[in-house]
Amino acid sequence: MSLSIGIVGLPNVGKSTLFNALLRRQAALAANYPFATIEPNIGIVDVPDPRLYDLAQYVRNDYGAKSGDREIPEKIIAAVVKFYDIAGLVKGASKGEGLGNEFLGHIREVDAVVQVVRDFSDENVVRAGAVNPEEDIQTINTELILADLQSLEKKVPTLEKELKTSRDPKLRHKLEVIRKIRETLDRGDLASSLNLEKEEIKLLKDLNLLTMKPMIVVLNTDESKLSTLNTQNIYISGKEALVICAKIEAELADFSESERASYMKELGISEPGLNRLIRKSYELLDLESFLTMGPKEVRAWTFTKGDKAPRAAGKIHTDFERGFISAEVINYEDLRPLGSLKKAKEKGLVRLEGKNYTMKDGDVVEFHFSV
């Protein structure tokens, strides 16, 4: 499972610059004019996870540095996030202004949305509608609300017609939830502001509502503001915002590890903003990682918080879930002091868990199955 995130915002707020930094290469056209991005650029980005490199060393501690001419482990594979760099949004997008229909269609495909808003002062970059962070967020939200209202206006009559010939209670409940959402949107609030039950959210899945998607606000700021802002909790329009300088992130992406560390120290920041963005994206969707290790590969796998062991096993292969027997588990934090999975087993620290075990972030697992 890979998380997909759409990077959105008004034209020229730094979306493509941020996207390029994420990919550590110039994958998108970062140009100083509106709609430099037309088709969504797509990039697969590793989730930063230093635990993987520790596990790789633990495998070497157990099996040696090489097997013949092969390195041990042969591969280190991180969990990934799929980022979409989507064309700039303008007022009237819900009515087809700018690249409205294409823009809104691309957003419907992603799991979560990153709203990039402008807080940098370079007047050489055309503003193209951007006024201030609060108004920019409101412009984006308004267009998403209007687009969802259009979708619901088409859906309600269809459901009402179906209910005349159907007694399905789920259908009636779905219509009730949709009416509740429509009232919320009419007030100018996002559908995500409603505290819907999980079952209600499932009923709405086919609608793929834009305003139901989890959202993160990224305040694209000046370098001069970075060290004072990035350690604070910034709130814009009632939402917590990550403070990032896309220009600095693009520069950091081109540096070696030592150069990056030195530059960040000079700037007064502890880590790249992109790492914070990816972690926040995971938190937003209740995602965590379990880990597998061996001479062939060390790997991180994404699962949803609260998943039982068989469901997590299915992330590796459907056969693992279908024929699940048990799981040998030790958490990374318990393994770290030993630096060896073999030693952990000798000390009896590796537990045997069954079907009802709830997975935890950082669990190092070996699944047993039979099909």
PDB file of C-alpha atoms in Angstrom, residues 68-306:
ATOM      1  CA  GLY A  68      30.180 -14.650  -1.488  1.00  0.00           C
ATOM      2  CA  ASP A  69      30.221 -11.533  -3.638  1.00  0.00           C
ATOM      3  CA  ARG A  70      26.809 -10.300  -2.387  1.00  0.00           C
ATOM      4  CA  GLU A  71      26.324  -7.563   0.177  1.00  0.00           C
ATOM      5  CA  ILE A  72      24.267  -8.381   3.270  1.00  0.00           C
ATOM      6  CA  PRO A  73      21.505  -7.412   3.275  1.00  0.00           C
ATOM      7  CA  GLU A  74      21.114  -7.358  -0.490  1.00  0.00           C
ATOM      8  CA  LYS A  75      18.398  -4.674  -0.391  1.00  0.00           C
ATOM      9  CA  ILE A  76      17.084  -1.967   1.931  1.00  0.00           C
ATOM     10  CA  ILE A  77      13.562  -0.968   0.917  1.00  0.00           C
ATOM     11  CA  ALA A  78      11.691   1.930   2.495  1.00  0.00           C
ATOM     12  CA  ALA A  79       7.944   2.466   2.580  1.00  0.00           C
ATOM     13  CA  VAL A  80       6.886   4.955  -0.084  1.00  0.00           C
ATOM     14  CA  VAL A  81       4.579   7.898  -0.656  1.00  0.00           C
ATOM     15  CA  LYS A  82       3.227   8.807  -4.074  1.00  0.00           C
ATOM     16  CA  PHE A  83       3.112  12.580  -4.607  1.00  0.00           C
ATOM     17  CA  TYR A  84       1.103  14.328  -7.312  1.00  0.00           C
ATOM     18  CA  ASP A  85       2.066  17.855  -8.347  1.00  0.00           C
ATOM     19  CA  ILE A  86      -1.278  19.242  -9.531  1.00  0.00           C
ATOM     20  CA  ALA A  87      -1.930  22.344 -11.660  1.00  0.00           C
ATOM     21  CA  GLY A  88      -2.632  25.618  -9.854  1.00  0.00           C
ATOM     22  CA  LEU A  89      -6.177  26.337  -8.764  1.00  0.00           C
ATOM     23  CA  VAL A  90      -7.910  29.672  -9.444  1.00  0.00           C
ATOM     24  CA  LYS A  91     -11.199  31.210  -8.367  1.00  0.00           C
ATOM     25  CA  GLY A  92     -14.008  29.737 -10.456  1.00  0.00           C
ATOM     26  CA  ALA A  93     -12.306  26.333 -10.903  1.00  0.00           C
ATOM     27  CA  SER A  94     -15.561  24.605  -9.934  1.00  0.00           C
ATOM     28  CA  LYS A  95     -17.146  26.373 -12.925  1.00  0.00           C
ATOM     29  CA  GLY A  96     -14.309  25.428 -15.260  1.00  0.00           C
ATOM     30  CA  GLU A  97     -12.100  28.509 -14.854  1.00  0.00           C
ATOM     31  CA  GLY A  98      -8.386  27.981 -15.485  1.00  0.00           C
ATOM     32  CA  LEU A  99      -7.823  24.253 -15.544  1.00  0.00           C
ATOM     33  CA  GLY A 100     -10.690  23.712 -13.117  1.00  0.00           C
ATOM     34  CA  ASN A 101     -12.222  20.419 -14.230  1.00  0.00           C
ATOM     35  CA  GLU A 102      -8.853  18.735 -14.779  1.00  0.00           C
ATOM     36  CA  PHE A 103      -7.581  20.023 -11.426  1.00  0.00           C
ATOM     37  CA  LEU A 104     -10.561  18.793  -9.462  1.00  0.00           C
ATOM     38  CA  GLY A 105     -10.497  15.431 -11.231  1.00  0.00           C
ATOM     39  CA  HIS A 106      -6.863  14.869 -10.260  1.00  0.00           C
ATOM     40  CA  ILE A 107      -7.536  15.691  -6.595  1.00  0.00           C
ATOM     41  CA  ARG A 108     -10.285  13.062  -6.432  1.00  0.00           C
ATOM     42  CA  GLU A 109      -7.678  10.354  -7.054  1.00  0.00           C
ATOM     43  CA  VAL A 110      -5.474  11.061  -3.998  1.00  0.00           C
ATOM     44  CA  ASP A 111      -5.735   9.920  -0.355  1.00  0.00           C
ATOM     45  CA  ALA A 112      -4.807  13.268   1.180  1.00  0.00           C
ATOM     46  CA  VAL A 113      -4.177  16.852   0.103  1.00  0.00           C
ATOM     47  CA  VAL A 114      -1.279  19.195   0.864  1.00  0.00           C
ATOM     48  CA  GLN A 115      -2.342  22.812   0.480  1.00  0.00           C
ATOM     49  CA  VAL A 116       0.695  24.980  -0.242  1.00  0.00           C
ATOM     50  CA  VAL A 117       0.138  28.654   0.569  1.00  0.00           C
ATOM     51  CA  ARG A 118       2.463  31.547  -0.123  1.00  0.00           C
ATOM     52  CA  ASP A 119       4.280  33.344   2.683  1.00  0.00           C
ATOM     53  CA  PHE A 120       7.451  34.322   0.794  1.00  0.00           C
ATOM     54  CA  SER A 121       8.042  37.892  -0.327  1.00  0.00           C
ATOM     55  CA  ASP A 122       9.818  37.500  -3.688  1.00  0.00           C
ATOM     56  CA  GLU A 123       7.914  39.976  -5.833  1.00  0.00           C
ATOM     57  CA  ASN A 124       9.778  38.691  -8.908  1.00  0.00           C
ATOM     58  CA  VAL A 125       7.459  35.692  -8.742  1.00  0.00           C
ATOM     59  CA  VAL A 126       4.035  36.605 -10.139  1.00  0.00           C
ATOM     60  CA  ARG A 127       1.346  36.308  -7.480  1.00  0.00           C
ATOM     61  CA  ALA A 128      -1.375  35.105  -9.874  1.00  0.00           C
ATOM     62  CA  GLY A 129      -4.194  35.438  -7.348  1.00  0.00           C
ATOM     63  CA  ALA A 130      -2.337  34.764  -4.118  1.00  0.00           C
ATOM     64  CA  VAL A 131      -3.114  37.432  -1.489  1.00  0.00           C
ATOM     65  CA  ASN A 132      -2.255  36.036   1.949  1.00  0.00           C
ATOM     66  CA  PRO A 133      -2.267  32.541   3.487  1.00  0.00           C
ATOM     67  CA  GLU A 134      -5.727  32.835   5.047  1.00  0.00           C
ATOM     68  CA  GLU A 135      -7.408  34.071   1.863  1.00  0.00           C
ATOM     69  CA  ASP A 136      -5.533  31.549  -0.281  1.00  0.00           C
ATOM     70  CA  ILE A 137      -6.794  28.658   1.885  1.00  0.00           C
ATOM     71  CA  GLN A 138     -10.312  30.042   1.737  1.00  0.00           C
ATOM     72  CA  THR A 139     -10.153  30.277  -2.068  1.00  0.00           C
ATOM     73  CA  ILE A 140      -9.065  26.643  -2.367  1.00  0.00           C
ATOM     74  CA  ASN A 141     -11.627  25.426   0.183  1.00  0.00           C
ATOM     75  CA  THR A 142     -14.454  27.353  -1.490  1.00  0.00           C
ATOM     76  CA  GLU A 143     -13.744  25.753  -4.864  1.00  0.00           C
ATOM     77  CA  LEU A 144     -13.600  22.279  -3.304  1.00  0.00           C
ATOM     78  CA  ILE A 145     -16.906  22.941  -1.506  1.00  0.00           C
ATOM     79  CA  LEU A 146     -18.613  24.183  -4.682  1.00  0.00           C
ATOM     80  CA  ALA A 147     -17.375  21.156  -6.623  1.00  0.00           C
ATOM     81  CA  ASP A 148     -18.718  18.756  -3.965  1.00  0.00           C
ATOM     82  CA  LEU A 149     -22.059  20.562  -3.859  1.00  0.00           C
ATOM     83  CA  GLN A 150     -22.364  20.039  -7.616  1.00  0.00           C
ATOM     84  CA  SER A 151     -21.676  16.309  -7.152  1.00  0.00           C
ATOM     85  CA  LEU A 152     -24.266  16.005  -4.384  1.00  0.00           C
ATOM     86  CA  GLU A 153     -26.922  17.915  -6.340  1.00  0.00           C
ATOM     87  CA  LYS A 154     -26.670  15.216  -9.000  1.00  0.00           C
ATOM     88  CA  LYS A 155     -26.561  12.333  -6.525  1.00  0.00           C
ATOM     89  CA  VAL A 156     -29.522  13.234  -4.279  1.00  0.00           C
ATOM     90  CA  PRO A 157     -32.277  12.935  -6.945  1.00  0.00           C
ATOM     91  CA  THR A 158     -30.832   9.587  -8.071  1.00  0.00           C
ATOM     92  CA  LEU A 159     -30.913   8.190  -4.523  1.00  0.00           C
ATOM     93  CA  GLU A 160     -34.425   9.519  -3.902  1.00  0.00           C
ATOM     94  CA  LYS A 161     -35.590   7.746  -7.052  1.00  0.00           C
ATOM     95  CA  GLU A 162     -33.913   4.476  -5.994  1.00  0.00           C
ATOM     96  CA  LEU A 163     -35.548   4.638  -2.561  1.00  0.00           C
ATOM     97  CA  LYS A 164     -39.011   4.596  -4.127  1.00  0.00           C
ATOM     98  CA  THR A 165     -38.409   1.003  -5.218  1.00  0.00           C
ATOM     99  CA  SER A 166     -35.923  -0.114  -2.550  1.00  0.00           C
ATOM    100  CA  ARG A 167     -36.227  -0.725   1.181  1.00  0.00           C
ATOM    101  CA  ASP A 168     -32.479  -0.974   1.712  1.00  0.00           C
ATOM    102  CA  PRO A 169     -31.776   0.748   5.089  1.00  0.00           C
ATOM    103  CA  LYS A 170     -28.194   1.508   4.003  1.00  0.00           C
ATOM    104  CA  LEU A 171     -29.507   3.473   1.039  1.00  0.00           C
ATOM    105  CA  ARG A 172     -31.769   5.536   3.288  1.00  0.00           C
ATOM    106  CA  HIS A 173     -28.940   6.131   5.747  1.00  0.00           C
ATOM    107  CA  LYS A 174     -26.662   7.185   2.896  1.00  0.00           C
ATOM    108  CA  LEU A 175     -29.164   9.786   1.768  1.00  0.00           C
ATOM    109  CA  GLU A 176     -29.470  11.104   5.328  1.00  0.00           C
ATOM    110  CA  VAL A 177     -25.680  11.458   5.604  1.00  0.00           C
ATOM    111  CA  ILE A 178     -25.476  13.190   2.229  1.00  0.00           C
ATOM    112  CA  ARG A 179     -28.125  15.710   3.295  1.00  0.00           C
ATOM    113  CA  LYS A 180     -26.152  16.368   6.486  1.00  0.00           C
ATOM    114  CA  ILE A 181     -23.003  16.942   4.425  1.00  0.00           C
ATOM    115  CA  ARG A 182     -24.838  19.250   2.038  1.00  0.00           C
ATOM    116  CA  GLU A 183     -25.966  21.401   4.965  1.00  0.00           C
ATOM    117  CA  THR A 184     -22.369  21.550   6.200  1.00  0.00           C
ATOM    118  CA  LEU A 185     -21.056  22.581   2.781  1.00  0.00           C
ATOM    119  CA  ASP A 186     -23.803  25.218   2.442  1.00  0.00           C
ATOM    120  CA  ARG A 187     -22.456  26.804   5.632  1.00  0.00           C
ATOM    121  CA  GLY A 188     -19.012  27.025   4.022  1.00  0.00           C
ATOM    122  CA  ASP A 189     -17.489  24.235   6.109  1.00  0.00           C
ATOM    123  CA  LEU A 190     -15.595  21.208   4.793  1.00  0.00           C
ATOM    124  CA  ALA A 191     -17.275  17.803   5.000  1.00  0.00           C
ATOM    125  CA  SER A 192     -14.257  16.587   6.997  1.00  0.00           C
ATOM    126  CA  SER A 193     -15.362  18.879   9.856  1.00  0.00           C
ATOM    127  CA  LEU A 194     -18.235  16.464  10.546  1.00  0.00           C
ATOM    128  CA  ASN A 195     -17.565  13.692  13.058  1.00  0.00           C
ATOM    129  CA  LEU A 196     -18.907  10.899  10.876  1.00  0.00           C
ATOM    130  CA  GLU A 197     -18.846   7.274  11.999  1.00  0.00           C
ATOM    131  CA  LYS A 198     -16.601   4.829  10.107  1.00  0.00           C
ATOM    132  CA  GLU A 199     -19.646   3.113   8.620  1.00  0.00           C
ATOM    133  CA  GLU A 200     -20.991   6.440   7.362  1.00  0.00           C
ATOM    134  CA  ILE A 201     -17.676   7.226   5.708  1.00  0.00           C
ATOM    135  CA  LYS A 202     -17.799   3.824   3.971  1.00  0.00           C
ATOM    136  CA  LEU A 203     -21.272   4.629   2.617  1.00  0.00           C
ATOM    137  CA  LEU A 204     -19.849   7.755   0.947  1.00  0.00           C
ATOM    138  CA  LYS A 205     -16.748   6.129  -0.519  1.00  0.00           C
ATOM    139  CA  ASP A 206     -18.123   5.996  -4.075  1.00  0.00           C
ATOM    140  CA  LEU A 207     -18.730   9.777  -4.037  1.00  0.00           C
ATOM    141  CA  ASN A 208     -15.016  10.475  -3.498  1.00  0.00           C
ATOM    142  CA  LEU A 209     -15.784  13.876  -2.007  1.00  0.00           C
ATOM    143  CA  LEU A 210     -12.961  16.407  -2.183  1.00  0.00           C
ATOM    144  CA  THR A 211     -13.838  18.029   1.136  1.00  0.00           C
ATOM    145  CA  MET A 212     -13.713  14.672   2.958  1.00  0.00           C
ATOM    146  CA  LYS A 213     -10.021  14.205   2.213  1.00  0.00           C
ATOM    147  CA  PRO A 214      -7.529  14.814   5.031  1.00  0.00           C
ATOM    148  CA  MET A 215      -5.598  18.037   4.432  1.00  0.00           C
ATOM    149  CA  ILE A 216      -2.255  19.438   5.511  1.00  0.00           C
ATOM    150  CA  VAL A 217      -1.378  23.127   5.159  1.00  0.00           C
ATOM    151  CA  VAL A 218       2.204  23.965   4.181  1.00  0.00           C
ATOM    152  CA  LEU A 219       3.252  27.568   4.725  1.00  0.00           C
ATOM    153  CA  ASN A 220       5.917  28.221   2.067  1.00  0.00           C
ATOM    154  CA  THR A 221       7.945  30.914   3.759  1.00  0.00           C
ATOM    155  CA  ASP A 222      11.139  32.957   3.330  1.00  0.00           C
ATOM    156  CA  GLU A 223      14.534  31.640   4.408  1.00  0.00           C
ATOM    157  CA  SER A 224      14.858  34.554   6.844  1.00  0.00           C
ATOM    158  CA  LYS A 225      11.728  33.436   8.747  1.00  0.00           C
ATOM    159  CA  LEU A 226      12.549  29.742   8.765  1.00  0.00           C
ATOM    160  CA  SER A 227      14.547  29.274  11.980  1.00  0.00           C
ATOM    161  CA  THR A 228      12.083  31.290  14.077  1.00  0.00           C
ATOM    162  CA  LEU A 229       8.924  29.728  12.640  1.00  0.00           C
ATOM    163  CA  ASN A 230       9.711  26.086  12.024  1.00  0.00           C
ATOM    164  CA  THR A 231       9.847  25.174  15.724  1.00  0.00           C
ATOM    165  CA  GLN A 232       6.527  26.830  16.548  1.00  0.00           C
ATOM    166  CA  ASN A 233       2.969  25.588  16.212  1.00  0.00           C
ATOM    167  CA  ILE A 234       1.571  27.747  13.430  1.00  0.00           C
ATOM    168  CA  TYR A 235      -2.178  27.862  12.881  1.00  0.00           C
ATOM    169  CA  ILE A 236      -3.826  29.234   9.750  1.00  0.00           C
ATOM    170  CA  SER A 237      -7.609  29.401   9.457  1.00  0.00           C
ATOM    171  CA  GLY A 238      -7.824  27.163  12.515  1.00  0.00           C
ATOM    172  CA  LYS A 239      -5.545  24.463  11.086  1.00  0.00           C
ATOM    173  CA  GLU A 240      -2.032  23.554  12.165  1.00  0.00           C
ATOM    174  CA  ALA A 241       0.441  24.345   9.395  1.00  0.00           C
ATOM    175  CA  LEU A 242       3.905  23.015   8.619  1.00  0.00           C
ATOM    176  CA  VAL A 243       6.382  25.821   7.979  1.00  0.00           C
ATOM    177  CA  ILE A 244       8.646  24.959   5.057  1.00  0.00           C
ATOM    178  CA  CYS A 245      10.831  26.985   2.711  1.00  0.00           C
ATOM    179  CA  ALA A 246      10.491  25.142  -0.608  1.00  0.00           C
ATOM    180  CA  LYS A 247      13.511  26.978  -2.018  1.00  0.00           C
ATOM    181  CA  ILE A 248      15.726  25.751   0.856  1.00  0.00           C
ATOM    182  CA  GLU A 249      14.304  22.221   0.568  1.00  0.00           C
ATOM    183  CA  ALA A 250      15.265  22.175  -3.121  1.00  0.00           C
ATOM    184  CA  GLU A 251      18.804  23.259  -2.230  1.00  0.00           C
ATOM    185  CA  LEU A 252      19.098  20.680   0.572  1.00  0.00           C
ATOM    186  CA  ALA A 253      18.023  17.964  -1.838  1.00  0.00           C
ATOM    187  CA  ASP A 254      21.138  18.547  -3.947  1.00  0.00           C
ATOM    188  CA  PHE A 255      23.591  18.350  -1.039  1.00  0.00           C
ATOM    189  CA  SER A 256      25.504  15.381   0.340  1.00  0.00           C
ATOM    190  CA  GLU A 257      24.573  14.170   3.843  1.00  0.00           C
ATOM    191  CA  SER A 258      27.445  16.080   5.482  1.00  0.00           C
ATOM    192  CA  GLU A 259      26.724  19.255   3.484  1.00  0.00           C
ATOM    193  CA  ARG A 260      23.031  18.966   4.365  1.00  0.00           C
ATOM    194  CA  ALA A 261      23.759  18.635   8.092  1.00  0.00           C
ATOM    195  CA  SER A 262      26.105  21.614   8.037  1.00  0.00           C
ATOM    196  CA  TYR A 263      23.656  23.801   6.109  1.00  0.00           C
ATOM    197  CA  MET A 264      20.731  22.912   8.395  1.00  0.00           C
ATOM    198  CA  LYS A 265      22.848  23.771  11.456  1.00  0.00           C
ATOM    199  CA  GLU A 266      23.665  27.122   9.860  1.00  0.00           C
ATOM    200  CA  LEU A 267      19.949  27.751   9.231  1.00  0.00           C
ATOM    201  CA  GLY A 268      18.985  26.696  12.736  1.00  0.00           C
ATOM    202  CA  ILE A 269      16.756  23.783  11.680  1.00  0.00           C
ATOM    203  CA  SER A 270      17.002  20.236  13.009  1.00  0.00           C
ATOM    204  CA  GLU A 271      15.783  18.268   9.970  1.00  0.00           C
ATOM    205  CA  PRO A 272      14.489  18.799   6.425  1.00  0.00           C
ATOM    206  CA  GLY A 273      10.915  20.035   6.312  1.00  0.00           C
ATOM    207  CA  LEU A 274      10.095  17.285   3.842  1.00  0.00           C
ATOM    208  CA  ASN A 275      10.682  14.655   6.535  1.00  0.00           C
ATOM    209  CA  ARG A 276       8.151  16.418   8.736  1.00  0.00           C
ATOM    210  CA  LEU A 277       5.705  16.606   5.832  1.00  0.00           C
ATOM    211  CA  ILE A 278       5.875  12.862   5.121  1.00  0.00           C
ATOM    212  CA  ARG A 279       5.549  11.977   8.829  1.00  0.00           C
ATOM    213  CA  LYS A 280       2.572  14.313   9.175  1.00  0.00           C
ATOM    214  CA  SER A 281       0.981  12.706   6.112  1.00  0.00           C
ATOM    215  CA  TYR A 282       1.312   9.298   7.760  1.00  0.00           C
ATOM    216  CA  GLU A 283      -0.207  10.557  11.008  1.00  0.00           C
ATOM    217  CA  LEU A 284      -3.075  12.167   9.148  1.00  0.00           C
ATOM    218  CA  LEU A 285      -4.147   8.843   7.641  1.00  0.00           C
ATOM    219  CA  ASP A 286      -3.398   6.758  10.755  1.00  0.00           C
ATOM    220  CA  LEU A 287      -0.567   4.918   8.998  1.00  0.00           C
ATOM    221  CA  GLU A 288       2.392   3.193  10.659  1.00  0.00           C
ATOM    222  CA  SER A 289       5.221   0.884   9.576  1.00  0.00           C
ATOM    223  CA  PHE A 290       6.219  -2.635  10.538  1.00  0.00           C
ATOM    224  CA  LEU A 291       9.637  -3.967   9.589  1.00  0.00           C
ATOM    225  CA  THR A 292      11.046  -7.199   8.205  1.00  0.00           C
ATOM    226  CA  MET A 293      14.716  -8.155   8.223  1.00  0.00           C
ATOM    227  CA  GLY A 294      16.955 -10.865   6.799  1.00  0.00           C
ATOM    228  CA  PRO A 295      20.005 -11.413   4.559  1.00  0.00           C
ATOM    229  CA  LYS A 296      17.910 -10.870   1.402  1.00  0.00           C
ATOM    230  CA  GLU A 297      16.307  -7.576   2.423  1.00  0.00           C
ATOM    231  CA  VAL A 298      15.411  -5.174   5.191  1.00  0.00           C
ATOM    232  CA  ARG A 299      12.090  -3.512   4.500  1.00  0.00           C
ATOM    233  CA  ALA A 300       9.408  -1.201   5.904  1.00  0.00           C
ATOM    234  CA  TRP A 301       5.749  -1.981   5.208  1.00  0.00           C
ATOM    235  CA  THR A 302       2.846   0.420   5.635  1.00  0.00           C
ATOM    236  CA  PHE A 303      -0.227  -0.622   7.621  1.00  0.00           C
ATOM    237  CA  THR A 304      -3.191   1.172   9.164  1.00  0.00           C
ATOM    238  CA  LYS A 305      -3.079   1.789  12.903  1.00  0.00           C
ATOM    239  CA  GLY A 306      -5.147  -0.852  14.675  1.00  0.00           C
TER     240      GLY A 306
END
